Amino acid sequence: FRTPYASSGLLQHIVIHNEPFNVFLPANHKLCSKTTVSLHDLDKEVLVSYARNNAPGYHDFLNTNLRASGAEPANVHFANDMYTLISMVSAGVGVAIAPASLDRYGLADVQARPIRDDIAPSQIAIAFHAQLTHPAARAFIDLALSEATVRLDARHDAAALAE
């Protein structure tokens, strides 16, 4: 799941993936002329957002960052899943702030721009019961962590080589 989330105290979580947020724009949008976009650039824009009832922590995180930048959307349309969200951007309904990996849908009429503001990355985590004792479940978590570490190390090594 994507963090943040409202924990009841019975769950622990381990982050296994980090990625930046991008702003996704319809291809003919005026902000496409910029190489990076600030959150304040989204002031008075129509926003497409992930529905709060699907991920309250994620939704609140984005709204908090928008408010901190001084941006007030003109209107907000909600999507229940990420594919619907990016499809709404593609249809010209509005702009969206979403994890950079949404660019992999490869919609020709959507442009992604990095966000200039210093905001926390999007994170994917594994959650488990705080008193987890089942060996198979523990083995799964350990495997997921080791695979995530291998991928993160490979990205770090590639970035170091590029410098």
XYZ file of C-alpha atoms in Angstrom, residues 2 11 46 83 120 123 140:
7
model
C 0.991 3.614 -0.370
C -0.008 -2.799 12.279
C -8.722 21.920 -11.962
C -5.526 4.336 -14.124
C 8.348 13.588 0.704
C 6.212 5.247 -0.611
C 7.571 -13.368 2.752
